[in-house]
mmCIF file of N, CA, C and O in Angstrom:
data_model
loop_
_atom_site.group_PDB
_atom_site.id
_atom_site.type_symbol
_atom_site.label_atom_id
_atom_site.label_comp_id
_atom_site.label_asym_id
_atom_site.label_seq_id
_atom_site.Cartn_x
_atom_site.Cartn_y
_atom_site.Cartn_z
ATOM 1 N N UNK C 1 -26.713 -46.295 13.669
ATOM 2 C CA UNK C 1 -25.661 -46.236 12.679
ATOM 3 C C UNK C 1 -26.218 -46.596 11.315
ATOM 4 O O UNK C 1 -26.989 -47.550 11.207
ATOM 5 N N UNK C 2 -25.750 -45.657 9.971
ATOM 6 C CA UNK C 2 -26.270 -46.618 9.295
ATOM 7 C C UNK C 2 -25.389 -47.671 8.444
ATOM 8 O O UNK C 2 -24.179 -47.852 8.579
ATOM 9 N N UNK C 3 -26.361 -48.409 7.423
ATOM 10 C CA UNK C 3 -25.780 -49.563 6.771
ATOM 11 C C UNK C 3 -24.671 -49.555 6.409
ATOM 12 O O UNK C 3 -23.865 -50.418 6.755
ATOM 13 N N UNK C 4 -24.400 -48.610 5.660
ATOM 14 C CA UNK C 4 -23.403 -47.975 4.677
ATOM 15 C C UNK C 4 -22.403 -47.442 5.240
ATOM 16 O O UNK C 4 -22.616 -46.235 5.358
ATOM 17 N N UNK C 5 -21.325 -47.766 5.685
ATOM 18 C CA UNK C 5 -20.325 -47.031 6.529
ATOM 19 C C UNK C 5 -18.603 -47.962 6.702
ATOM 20 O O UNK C 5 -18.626 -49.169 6.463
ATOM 21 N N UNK C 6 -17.700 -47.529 6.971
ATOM 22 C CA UNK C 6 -17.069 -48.051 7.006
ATOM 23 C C UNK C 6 -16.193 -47.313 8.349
ATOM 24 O O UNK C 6 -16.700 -46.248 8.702
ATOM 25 N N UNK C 7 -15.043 -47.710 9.076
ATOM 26 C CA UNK C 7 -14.341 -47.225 9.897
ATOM 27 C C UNK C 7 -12.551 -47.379 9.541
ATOM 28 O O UNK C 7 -11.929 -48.420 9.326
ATOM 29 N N UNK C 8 -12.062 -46.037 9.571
ATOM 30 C CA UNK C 8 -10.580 -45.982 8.824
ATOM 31 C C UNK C 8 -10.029 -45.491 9.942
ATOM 32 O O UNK C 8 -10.435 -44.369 10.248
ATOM 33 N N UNK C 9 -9.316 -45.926 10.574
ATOM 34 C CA UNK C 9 -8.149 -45.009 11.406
ATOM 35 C C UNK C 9 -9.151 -44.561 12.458
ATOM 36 O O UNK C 9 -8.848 -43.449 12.890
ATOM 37 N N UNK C 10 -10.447 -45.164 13.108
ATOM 38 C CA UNK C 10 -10.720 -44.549 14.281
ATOM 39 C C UNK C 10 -12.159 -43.341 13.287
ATOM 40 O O UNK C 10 -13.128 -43.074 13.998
ATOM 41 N N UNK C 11 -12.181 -42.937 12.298
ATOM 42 C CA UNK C 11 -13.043 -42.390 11.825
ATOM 43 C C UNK C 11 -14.224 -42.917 11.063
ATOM 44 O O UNK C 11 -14.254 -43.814 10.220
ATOM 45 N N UNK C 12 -15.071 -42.258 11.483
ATOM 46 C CA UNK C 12 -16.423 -43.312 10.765
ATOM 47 C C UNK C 12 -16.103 -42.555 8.983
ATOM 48 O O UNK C 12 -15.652 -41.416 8.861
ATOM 49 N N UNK C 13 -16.373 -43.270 8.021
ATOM 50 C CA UNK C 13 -16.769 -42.804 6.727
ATOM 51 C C UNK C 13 -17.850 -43.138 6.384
ATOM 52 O O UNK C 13 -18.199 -44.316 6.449
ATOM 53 N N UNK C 14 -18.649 -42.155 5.930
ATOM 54 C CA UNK C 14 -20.222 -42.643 5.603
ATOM 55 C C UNK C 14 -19.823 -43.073 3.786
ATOM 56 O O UNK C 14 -18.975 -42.507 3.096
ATOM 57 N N UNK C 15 -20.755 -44.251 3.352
ATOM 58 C CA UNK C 15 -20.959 -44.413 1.833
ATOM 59 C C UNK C 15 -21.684 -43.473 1.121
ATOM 60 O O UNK C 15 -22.814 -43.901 0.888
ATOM 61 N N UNK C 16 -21.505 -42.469 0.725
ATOM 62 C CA UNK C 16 -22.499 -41.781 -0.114
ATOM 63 C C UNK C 16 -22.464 -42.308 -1.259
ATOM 64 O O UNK C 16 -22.746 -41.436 -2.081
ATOM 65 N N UNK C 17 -22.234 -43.440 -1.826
ATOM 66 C CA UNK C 17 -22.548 -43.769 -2.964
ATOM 67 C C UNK C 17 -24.089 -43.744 -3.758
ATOM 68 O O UNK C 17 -24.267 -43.566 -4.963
ATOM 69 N N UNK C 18 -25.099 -43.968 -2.743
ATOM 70 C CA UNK C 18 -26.150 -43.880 -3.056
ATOM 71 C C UNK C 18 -26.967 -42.731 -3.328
ATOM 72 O O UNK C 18 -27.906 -42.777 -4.123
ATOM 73 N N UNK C 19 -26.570 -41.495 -2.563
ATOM 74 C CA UNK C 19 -26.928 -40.104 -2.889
ATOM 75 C C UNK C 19 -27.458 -39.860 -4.396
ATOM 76 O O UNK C 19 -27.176 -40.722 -5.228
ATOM 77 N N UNK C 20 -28.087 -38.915 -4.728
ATOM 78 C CA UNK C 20 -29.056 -38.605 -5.758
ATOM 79 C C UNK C 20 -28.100 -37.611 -6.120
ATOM 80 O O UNK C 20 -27.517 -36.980 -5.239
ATOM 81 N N UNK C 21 -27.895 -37.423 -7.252
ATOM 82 C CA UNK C 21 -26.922 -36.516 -8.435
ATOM 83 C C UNK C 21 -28.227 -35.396 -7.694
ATOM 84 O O UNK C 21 -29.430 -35.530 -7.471
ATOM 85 N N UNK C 22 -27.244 -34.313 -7.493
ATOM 86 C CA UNK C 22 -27.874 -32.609 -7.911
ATOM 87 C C UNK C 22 -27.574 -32.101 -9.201
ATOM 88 O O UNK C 22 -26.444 -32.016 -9.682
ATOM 89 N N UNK C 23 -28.845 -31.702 -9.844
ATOM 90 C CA UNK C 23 -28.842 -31.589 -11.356
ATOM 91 C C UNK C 23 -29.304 -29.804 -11.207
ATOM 92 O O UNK C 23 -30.364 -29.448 -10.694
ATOM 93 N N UNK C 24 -28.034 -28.631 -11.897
ATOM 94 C CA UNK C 24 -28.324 -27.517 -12.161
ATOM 95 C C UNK C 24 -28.635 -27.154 -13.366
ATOM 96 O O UNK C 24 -27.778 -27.060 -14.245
ATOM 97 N N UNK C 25 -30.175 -26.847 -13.609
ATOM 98 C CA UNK C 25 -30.251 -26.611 -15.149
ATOM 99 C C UNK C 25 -29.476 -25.683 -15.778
ATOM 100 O O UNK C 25 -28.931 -24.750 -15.188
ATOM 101 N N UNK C 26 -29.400 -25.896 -16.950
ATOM 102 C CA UNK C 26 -28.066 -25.170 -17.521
ATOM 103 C C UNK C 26 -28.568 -23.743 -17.881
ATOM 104 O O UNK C 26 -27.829 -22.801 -17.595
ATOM 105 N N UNK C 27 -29.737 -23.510 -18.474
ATOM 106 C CA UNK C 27 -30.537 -22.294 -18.234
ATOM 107 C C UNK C 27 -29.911 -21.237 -16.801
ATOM 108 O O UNK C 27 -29.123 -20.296 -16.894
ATOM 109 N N UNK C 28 -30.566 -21.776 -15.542
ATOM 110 C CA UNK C 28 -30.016 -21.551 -14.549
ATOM 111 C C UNK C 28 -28.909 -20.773 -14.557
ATOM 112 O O UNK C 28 -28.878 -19.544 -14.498
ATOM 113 N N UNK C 29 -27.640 -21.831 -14.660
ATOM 114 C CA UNK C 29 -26.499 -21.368 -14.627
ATOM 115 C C UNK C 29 -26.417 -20.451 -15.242
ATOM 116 O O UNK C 29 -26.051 -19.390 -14.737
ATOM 117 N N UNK C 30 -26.736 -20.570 -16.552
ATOM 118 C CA UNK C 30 -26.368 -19.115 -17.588
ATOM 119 C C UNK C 30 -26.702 -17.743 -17.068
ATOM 120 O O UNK C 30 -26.108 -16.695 -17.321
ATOM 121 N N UNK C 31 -27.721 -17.918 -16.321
ATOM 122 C CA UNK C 31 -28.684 -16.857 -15.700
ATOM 123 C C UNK C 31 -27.422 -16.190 -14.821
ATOM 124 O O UNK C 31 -26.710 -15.223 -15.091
ATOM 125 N N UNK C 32 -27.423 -16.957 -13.831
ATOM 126 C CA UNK C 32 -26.571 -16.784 -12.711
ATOM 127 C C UNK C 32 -25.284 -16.082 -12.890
ATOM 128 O O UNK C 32 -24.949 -15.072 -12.272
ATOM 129 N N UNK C 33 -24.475 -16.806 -13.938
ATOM 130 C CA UNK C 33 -23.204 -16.260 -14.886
ATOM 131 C C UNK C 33 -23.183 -14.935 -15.380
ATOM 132 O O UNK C 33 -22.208 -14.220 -15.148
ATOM 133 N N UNK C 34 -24.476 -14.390 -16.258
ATOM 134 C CA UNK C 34 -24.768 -13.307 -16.806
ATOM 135 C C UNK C 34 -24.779 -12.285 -15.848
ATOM 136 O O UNK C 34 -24.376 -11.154 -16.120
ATOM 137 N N UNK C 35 -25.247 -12.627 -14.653
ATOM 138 C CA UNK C 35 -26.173 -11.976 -13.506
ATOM 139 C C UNK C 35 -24.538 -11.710 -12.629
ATOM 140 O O UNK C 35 -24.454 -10.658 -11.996
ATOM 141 N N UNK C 36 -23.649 -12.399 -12.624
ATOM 142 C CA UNK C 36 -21.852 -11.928 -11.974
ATOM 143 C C UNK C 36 -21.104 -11.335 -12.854
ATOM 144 O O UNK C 36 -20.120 -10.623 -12.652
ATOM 145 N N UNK C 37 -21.553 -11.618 -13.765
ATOM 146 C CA UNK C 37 -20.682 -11.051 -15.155
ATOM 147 C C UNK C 37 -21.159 -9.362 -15.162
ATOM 148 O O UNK C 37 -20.344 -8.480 -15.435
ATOM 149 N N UNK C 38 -22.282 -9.135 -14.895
ATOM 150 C CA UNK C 38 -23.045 -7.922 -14.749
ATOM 151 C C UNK C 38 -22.160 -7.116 -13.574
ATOM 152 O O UNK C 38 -21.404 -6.160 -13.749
ATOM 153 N N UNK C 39 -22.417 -7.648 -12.600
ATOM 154 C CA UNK C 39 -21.380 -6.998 -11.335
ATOM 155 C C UNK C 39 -19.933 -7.491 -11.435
ATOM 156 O O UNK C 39 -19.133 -7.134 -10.570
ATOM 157 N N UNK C 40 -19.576 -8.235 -12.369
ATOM 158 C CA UNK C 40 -18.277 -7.425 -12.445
ATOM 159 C C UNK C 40 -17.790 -5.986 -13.563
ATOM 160 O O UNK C 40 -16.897 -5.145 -13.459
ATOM 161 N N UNK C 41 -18.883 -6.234 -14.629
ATOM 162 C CA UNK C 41 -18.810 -4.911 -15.385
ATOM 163 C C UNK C 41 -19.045 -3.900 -14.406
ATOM 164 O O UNK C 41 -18.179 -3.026 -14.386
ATOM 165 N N UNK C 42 -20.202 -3.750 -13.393
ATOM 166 C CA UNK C 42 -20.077 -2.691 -12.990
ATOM 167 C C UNK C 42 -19.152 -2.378 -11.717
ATOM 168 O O UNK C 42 -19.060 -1.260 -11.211
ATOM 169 N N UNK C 43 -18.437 -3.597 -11.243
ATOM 170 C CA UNK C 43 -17.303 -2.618 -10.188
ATOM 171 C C UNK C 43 -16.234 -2.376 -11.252
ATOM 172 O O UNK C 43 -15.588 -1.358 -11.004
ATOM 173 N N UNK C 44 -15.828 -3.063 -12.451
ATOM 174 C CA UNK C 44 -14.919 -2.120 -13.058
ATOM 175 C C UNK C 44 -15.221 -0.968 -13.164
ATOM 176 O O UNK C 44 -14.712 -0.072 -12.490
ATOM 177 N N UNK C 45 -16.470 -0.740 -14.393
ATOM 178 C CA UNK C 45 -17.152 0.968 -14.271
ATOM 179 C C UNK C 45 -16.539 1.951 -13.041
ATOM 180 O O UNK C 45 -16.027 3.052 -13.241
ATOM 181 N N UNK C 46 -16.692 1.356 -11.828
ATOM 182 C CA UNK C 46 -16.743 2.139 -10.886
ATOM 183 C C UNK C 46 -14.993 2.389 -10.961
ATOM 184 O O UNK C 46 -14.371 3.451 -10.982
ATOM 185 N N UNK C 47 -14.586 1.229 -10.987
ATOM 186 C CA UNK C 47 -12.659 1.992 -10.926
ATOM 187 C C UNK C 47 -12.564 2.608 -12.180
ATOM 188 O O UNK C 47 -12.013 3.702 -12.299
ATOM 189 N N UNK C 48 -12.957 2.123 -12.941
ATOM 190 C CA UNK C 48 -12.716 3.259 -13.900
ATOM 191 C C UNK C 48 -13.299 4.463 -14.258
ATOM 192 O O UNK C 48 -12.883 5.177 -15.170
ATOM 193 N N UNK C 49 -14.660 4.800 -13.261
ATOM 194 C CA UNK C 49 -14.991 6.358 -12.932
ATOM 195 C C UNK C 49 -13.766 6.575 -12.363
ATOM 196 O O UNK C 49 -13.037 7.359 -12.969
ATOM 197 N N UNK C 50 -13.238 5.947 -11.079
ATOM 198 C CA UNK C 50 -12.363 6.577 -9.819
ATOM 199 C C UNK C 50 -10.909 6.717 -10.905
ATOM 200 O O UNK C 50 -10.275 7.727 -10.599
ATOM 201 N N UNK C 51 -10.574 6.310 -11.518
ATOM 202 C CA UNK C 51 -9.896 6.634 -12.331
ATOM 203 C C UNK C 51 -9.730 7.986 -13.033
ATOM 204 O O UNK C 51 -8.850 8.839 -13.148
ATOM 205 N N UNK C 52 -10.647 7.838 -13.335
ATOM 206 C CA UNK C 52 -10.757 8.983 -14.356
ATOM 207 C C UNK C 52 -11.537 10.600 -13.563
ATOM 208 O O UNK C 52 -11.487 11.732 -14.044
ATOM 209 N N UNK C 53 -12.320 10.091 -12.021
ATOM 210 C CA UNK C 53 -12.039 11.333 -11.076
ATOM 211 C C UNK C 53 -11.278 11.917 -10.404
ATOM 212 O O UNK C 53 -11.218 13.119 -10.145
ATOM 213 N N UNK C 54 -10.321 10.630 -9.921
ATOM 214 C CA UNK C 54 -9.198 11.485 -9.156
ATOM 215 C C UNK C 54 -7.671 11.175 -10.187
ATOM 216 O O UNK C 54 -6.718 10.625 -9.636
ATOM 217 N N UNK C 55 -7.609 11.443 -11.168
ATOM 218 C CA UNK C 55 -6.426 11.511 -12.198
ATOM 219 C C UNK C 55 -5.412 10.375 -11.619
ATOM 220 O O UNK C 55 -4.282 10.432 -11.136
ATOM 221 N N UNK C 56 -6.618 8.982 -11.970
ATOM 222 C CA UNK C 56 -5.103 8.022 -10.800
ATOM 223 C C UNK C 56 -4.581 7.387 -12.381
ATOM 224 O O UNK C 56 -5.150 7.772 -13.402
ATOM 225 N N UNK C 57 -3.621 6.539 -12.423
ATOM 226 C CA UNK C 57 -2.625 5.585 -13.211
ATOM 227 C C UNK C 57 -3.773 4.715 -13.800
ATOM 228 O O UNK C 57 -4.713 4.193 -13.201
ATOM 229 N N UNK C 58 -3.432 4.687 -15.248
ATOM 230 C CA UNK C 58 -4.592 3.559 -16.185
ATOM 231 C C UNK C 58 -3.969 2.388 -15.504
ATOM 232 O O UNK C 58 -4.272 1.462 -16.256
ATOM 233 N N UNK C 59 -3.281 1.889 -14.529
ATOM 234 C CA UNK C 59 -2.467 0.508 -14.633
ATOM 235 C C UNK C 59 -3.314 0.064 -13.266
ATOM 236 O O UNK C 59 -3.407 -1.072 -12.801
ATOM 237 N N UNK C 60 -3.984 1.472 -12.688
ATOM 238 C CA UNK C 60 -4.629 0.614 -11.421
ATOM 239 C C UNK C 60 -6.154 -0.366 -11.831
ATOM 240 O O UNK C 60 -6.858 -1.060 -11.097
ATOM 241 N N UNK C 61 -6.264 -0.042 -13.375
ATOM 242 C CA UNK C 61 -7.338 -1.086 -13.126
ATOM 243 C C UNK C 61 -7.022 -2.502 -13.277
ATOM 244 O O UNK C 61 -7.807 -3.417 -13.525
ATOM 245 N N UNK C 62 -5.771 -2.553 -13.095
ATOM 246 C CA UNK C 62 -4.750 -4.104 -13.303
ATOM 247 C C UNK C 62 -4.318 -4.345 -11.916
ATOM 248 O O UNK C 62 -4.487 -5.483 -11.478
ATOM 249 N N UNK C 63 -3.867 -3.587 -11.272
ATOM 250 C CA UNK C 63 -3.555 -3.603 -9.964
ATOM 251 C C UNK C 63 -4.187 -3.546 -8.660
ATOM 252 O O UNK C 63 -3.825 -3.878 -7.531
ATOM 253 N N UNK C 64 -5.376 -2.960 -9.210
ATOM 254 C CA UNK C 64 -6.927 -3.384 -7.801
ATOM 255 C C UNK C 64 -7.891 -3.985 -8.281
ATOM 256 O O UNK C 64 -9.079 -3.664 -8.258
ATOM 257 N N UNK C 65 -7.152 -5.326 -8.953
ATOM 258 C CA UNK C 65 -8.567 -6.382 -9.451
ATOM 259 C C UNK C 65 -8.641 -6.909 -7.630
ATOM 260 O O UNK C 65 -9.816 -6.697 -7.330
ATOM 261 N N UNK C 66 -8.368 -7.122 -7.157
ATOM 262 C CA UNK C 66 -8.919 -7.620 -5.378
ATOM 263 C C UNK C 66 -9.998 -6.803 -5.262
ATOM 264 O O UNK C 66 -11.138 -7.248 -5.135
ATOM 265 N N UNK C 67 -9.630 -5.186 -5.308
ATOM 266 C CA UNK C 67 -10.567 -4.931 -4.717
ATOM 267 C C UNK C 67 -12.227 -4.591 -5.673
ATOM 268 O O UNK C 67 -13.212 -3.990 -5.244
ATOM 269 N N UNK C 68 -12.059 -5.121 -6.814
ATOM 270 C CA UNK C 68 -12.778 -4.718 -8.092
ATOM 271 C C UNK C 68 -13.772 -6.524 -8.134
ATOM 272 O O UNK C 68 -14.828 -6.786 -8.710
ATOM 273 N N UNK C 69 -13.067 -7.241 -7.465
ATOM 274 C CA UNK C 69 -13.465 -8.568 -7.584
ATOM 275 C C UNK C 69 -14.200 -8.622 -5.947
ATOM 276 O O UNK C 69 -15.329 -9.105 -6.028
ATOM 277 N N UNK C 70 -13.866 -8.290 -4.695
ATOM 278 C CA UNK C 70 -14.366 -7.771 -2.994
ATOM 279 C C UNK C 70 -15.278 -7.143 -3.752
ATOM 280 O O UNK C 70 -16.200 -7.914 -4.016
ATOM 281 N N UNK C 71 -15.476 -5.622 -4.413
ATOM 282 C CA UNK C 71 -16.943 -5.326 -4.882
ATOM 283 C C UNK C 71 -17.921 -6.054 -5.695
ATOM 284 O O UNK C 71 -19.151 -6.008 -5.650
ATOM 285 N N UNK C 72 -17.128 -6.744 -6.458
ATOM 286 C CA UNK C 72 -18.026 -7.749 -7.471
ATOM 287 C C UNK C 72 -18.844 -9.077 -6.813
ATOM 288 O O UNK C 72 -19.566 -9.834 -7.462
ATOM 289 N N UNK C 73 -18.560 -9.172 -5.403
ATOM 290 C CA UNK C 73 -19.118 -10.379 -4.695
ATOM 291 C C UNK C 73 -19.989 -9.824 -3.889
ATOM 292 O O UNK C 73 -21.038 -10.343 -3.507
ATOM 293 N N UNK C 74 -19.453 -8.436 -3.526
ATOM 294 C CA UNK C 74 -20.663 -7.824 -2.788
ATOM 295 C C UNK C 74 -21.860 -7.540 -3.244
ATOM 296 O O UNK C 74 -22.898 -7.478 -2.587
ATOM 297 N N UNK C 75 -21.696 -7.340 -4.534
ATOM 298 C CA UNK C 75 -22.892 -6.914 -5.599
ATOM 299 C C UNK C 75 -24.037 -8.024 -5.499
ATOM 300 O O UNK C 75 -25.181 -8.194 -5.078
ATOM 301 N N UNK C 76 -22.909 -8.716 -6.209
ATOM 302 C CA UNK C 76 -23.545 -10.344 -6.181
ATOM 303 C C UNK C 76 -24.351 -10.430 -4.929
ATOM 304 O O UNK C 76 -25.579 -10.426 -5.003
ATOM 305 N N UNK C 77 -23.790 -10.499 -3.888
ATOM 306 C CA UNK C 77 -24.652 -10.966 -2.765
ATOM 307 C C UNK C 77 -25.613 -10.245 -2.163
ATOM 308 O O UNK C 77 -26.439 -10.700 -1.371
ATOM 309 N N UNK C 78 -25.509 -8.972 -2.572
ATOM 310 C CA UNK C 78 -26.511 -7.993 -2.386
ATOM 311 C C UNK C 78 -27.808 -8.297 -2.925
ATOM 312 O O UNK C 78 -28.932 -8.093 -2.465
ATOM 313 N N UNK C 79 -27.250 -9.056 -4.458
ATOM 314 C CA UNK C 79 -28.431 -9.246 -5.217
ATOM 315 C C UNK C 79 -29.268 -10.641 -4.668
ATOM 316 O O UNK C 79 -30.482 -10.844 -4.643
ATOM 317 N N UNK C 80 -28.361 -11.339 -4.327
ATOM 318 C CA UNK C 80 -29.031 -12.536 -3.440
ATOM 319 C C UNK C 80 -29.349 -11.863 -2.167
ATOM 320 O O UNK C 80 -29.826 -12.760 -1.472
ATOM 321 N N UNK C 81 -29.343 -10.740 -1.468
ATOM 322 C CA UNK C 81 -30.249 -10.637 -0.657
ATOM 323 C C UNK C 81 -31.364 -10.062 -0.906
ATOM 324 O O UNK C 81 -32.349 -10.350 -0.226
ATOM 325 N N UNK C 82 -31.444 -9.048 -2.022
ATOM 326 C CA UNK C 82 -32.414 -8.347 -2.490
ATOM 327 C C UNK C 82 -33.446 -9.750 -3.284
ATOM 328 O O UNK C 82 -34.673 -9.733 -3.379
ATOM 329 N N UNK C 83 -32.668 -10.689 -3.692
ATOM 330 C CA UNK C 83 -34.066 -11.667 -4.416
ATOM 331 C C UNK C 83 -34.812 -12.729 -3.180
ATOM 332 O O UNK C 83 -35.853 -13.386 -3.181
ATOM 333 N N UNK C 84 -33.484 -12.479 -1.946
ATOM 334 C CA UNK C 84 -34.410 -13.405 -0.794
ATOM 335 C C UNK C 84 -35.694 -12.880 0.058
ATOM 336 O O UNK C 84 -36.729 -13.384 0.494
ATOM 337 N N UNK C 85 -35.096 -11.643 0.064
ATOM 338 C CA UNK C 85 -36.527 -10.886 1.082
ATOM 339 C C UNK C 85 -37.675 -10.766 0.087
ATOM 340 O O UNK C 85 -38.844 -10.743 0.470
ATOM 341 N N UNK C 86 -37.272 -10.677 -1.398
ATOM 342 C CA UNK C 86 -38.388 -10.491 -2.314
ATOM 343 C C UNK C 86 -39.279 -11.831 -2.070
ATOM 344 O O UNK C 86 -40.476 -11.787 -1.786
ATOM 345 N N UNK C 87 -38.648 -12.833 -2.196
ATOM 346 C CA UNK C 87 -39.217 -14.422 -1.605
ATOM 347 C C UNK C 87 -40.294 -14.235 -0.669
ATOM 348 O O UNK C 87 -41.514 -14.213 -0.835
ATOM 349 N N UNK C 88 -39.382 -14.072 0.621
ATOM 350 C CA UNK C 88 -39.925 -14.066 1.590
ATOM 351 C C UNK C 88 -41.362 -12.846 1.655
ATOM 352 O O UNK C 88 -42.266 -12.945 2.484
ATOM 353 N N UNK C 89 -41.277 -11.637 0.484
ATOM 354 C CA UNK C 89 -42.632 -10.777 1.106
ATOM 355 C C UNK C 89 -43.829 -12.043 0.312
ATOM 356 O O UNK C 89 -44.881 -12.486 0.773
ATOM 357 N N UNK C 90 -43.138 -12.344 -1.013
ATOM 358 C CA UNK C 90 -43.778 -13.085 -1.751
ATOM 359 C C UNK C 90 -44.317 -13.806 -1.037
ATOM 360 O O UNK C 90 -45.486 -13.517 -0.785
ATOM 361 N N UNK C 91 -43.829 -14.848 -0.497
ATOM 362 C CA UNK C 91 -44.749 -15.826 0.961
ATOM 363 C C UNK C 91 -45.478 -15.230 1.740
ATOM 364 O O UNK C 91 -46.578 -15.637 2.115
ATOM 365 N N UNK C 92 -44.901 -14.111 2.096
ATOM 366 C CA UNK C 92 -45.831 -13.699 3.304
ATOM 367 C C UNK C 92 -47.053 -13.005 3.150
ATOM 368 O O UNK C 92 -47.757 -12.818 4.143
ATOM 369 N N UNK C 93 -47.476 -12.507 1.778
ATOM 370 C CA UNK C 93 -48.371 -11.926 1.223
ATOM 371 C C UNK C 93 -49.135 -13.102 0.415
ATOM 372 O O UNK C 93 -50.229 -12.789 -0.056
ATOM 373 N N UNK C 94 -48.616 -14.580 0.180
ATOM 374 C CA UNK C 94 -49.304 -15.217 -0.319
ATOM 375 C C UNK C 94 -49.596 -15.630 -1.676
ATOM 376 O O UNK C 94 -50.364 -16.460 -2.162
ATOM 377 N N UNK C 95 -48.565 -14.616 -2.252
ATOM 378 C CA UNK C 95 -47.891 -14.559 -3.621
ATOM 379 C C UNK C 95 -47.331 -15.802 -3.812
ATOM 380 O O UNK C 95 -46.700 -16.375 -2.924
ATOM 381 N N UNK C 96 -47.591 -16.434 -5.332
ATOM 382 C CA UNK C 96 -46.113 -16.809 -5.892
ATOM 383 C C UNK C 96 -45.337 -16.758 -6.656
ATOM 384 O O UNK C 96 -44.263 -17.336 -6.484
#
């Protein structure tokens, strides 16, 4: 068990008081921000091609932000998979 702990109602609570701050450089973030901000410009683009291919209502690009925001995370995470395997050839070739 450790030192730091207390028991409430039958549940252990651990003290994390001592834990080390996680520090995100702000650089970073900006990066990151720019880099969602990017995929969400481009799933709008895309409703607003589909817009303007199949003659739909200017009001749907107000009305399928779900699915404009579902593409905008996919992007995103696409791109975090495309920068993880890049990692990983990077390691495996010995790169850094």
């Amino acid at each position: 068990m450790p030192d730091d702990y207390f028991v409430l109602d039958s549940v252990l609570i651990l003290n994390f008081a001592d834990m080390k701050d996680l520090i995100i450089p702000g650089k970073l973030l900006k990066r990151e921000l720019i880099i969602f901000c990017c995929c969400l410009l481009a799933a709008w683009l895309v409703d607003v091609y589909a817009v303007l291919k199949f003659n739909g209502h200017w009001t749907e690009l107000f009305t399928q932000v779900g699915f404009v925001l579902t593409i905008t995370i996919a992007l995103y995470l696409l791109r975090l998979l495309v920068w993880g395997i890049s990692i990983l050839v990077k390691k495996i070739l010995g790169r850094r």
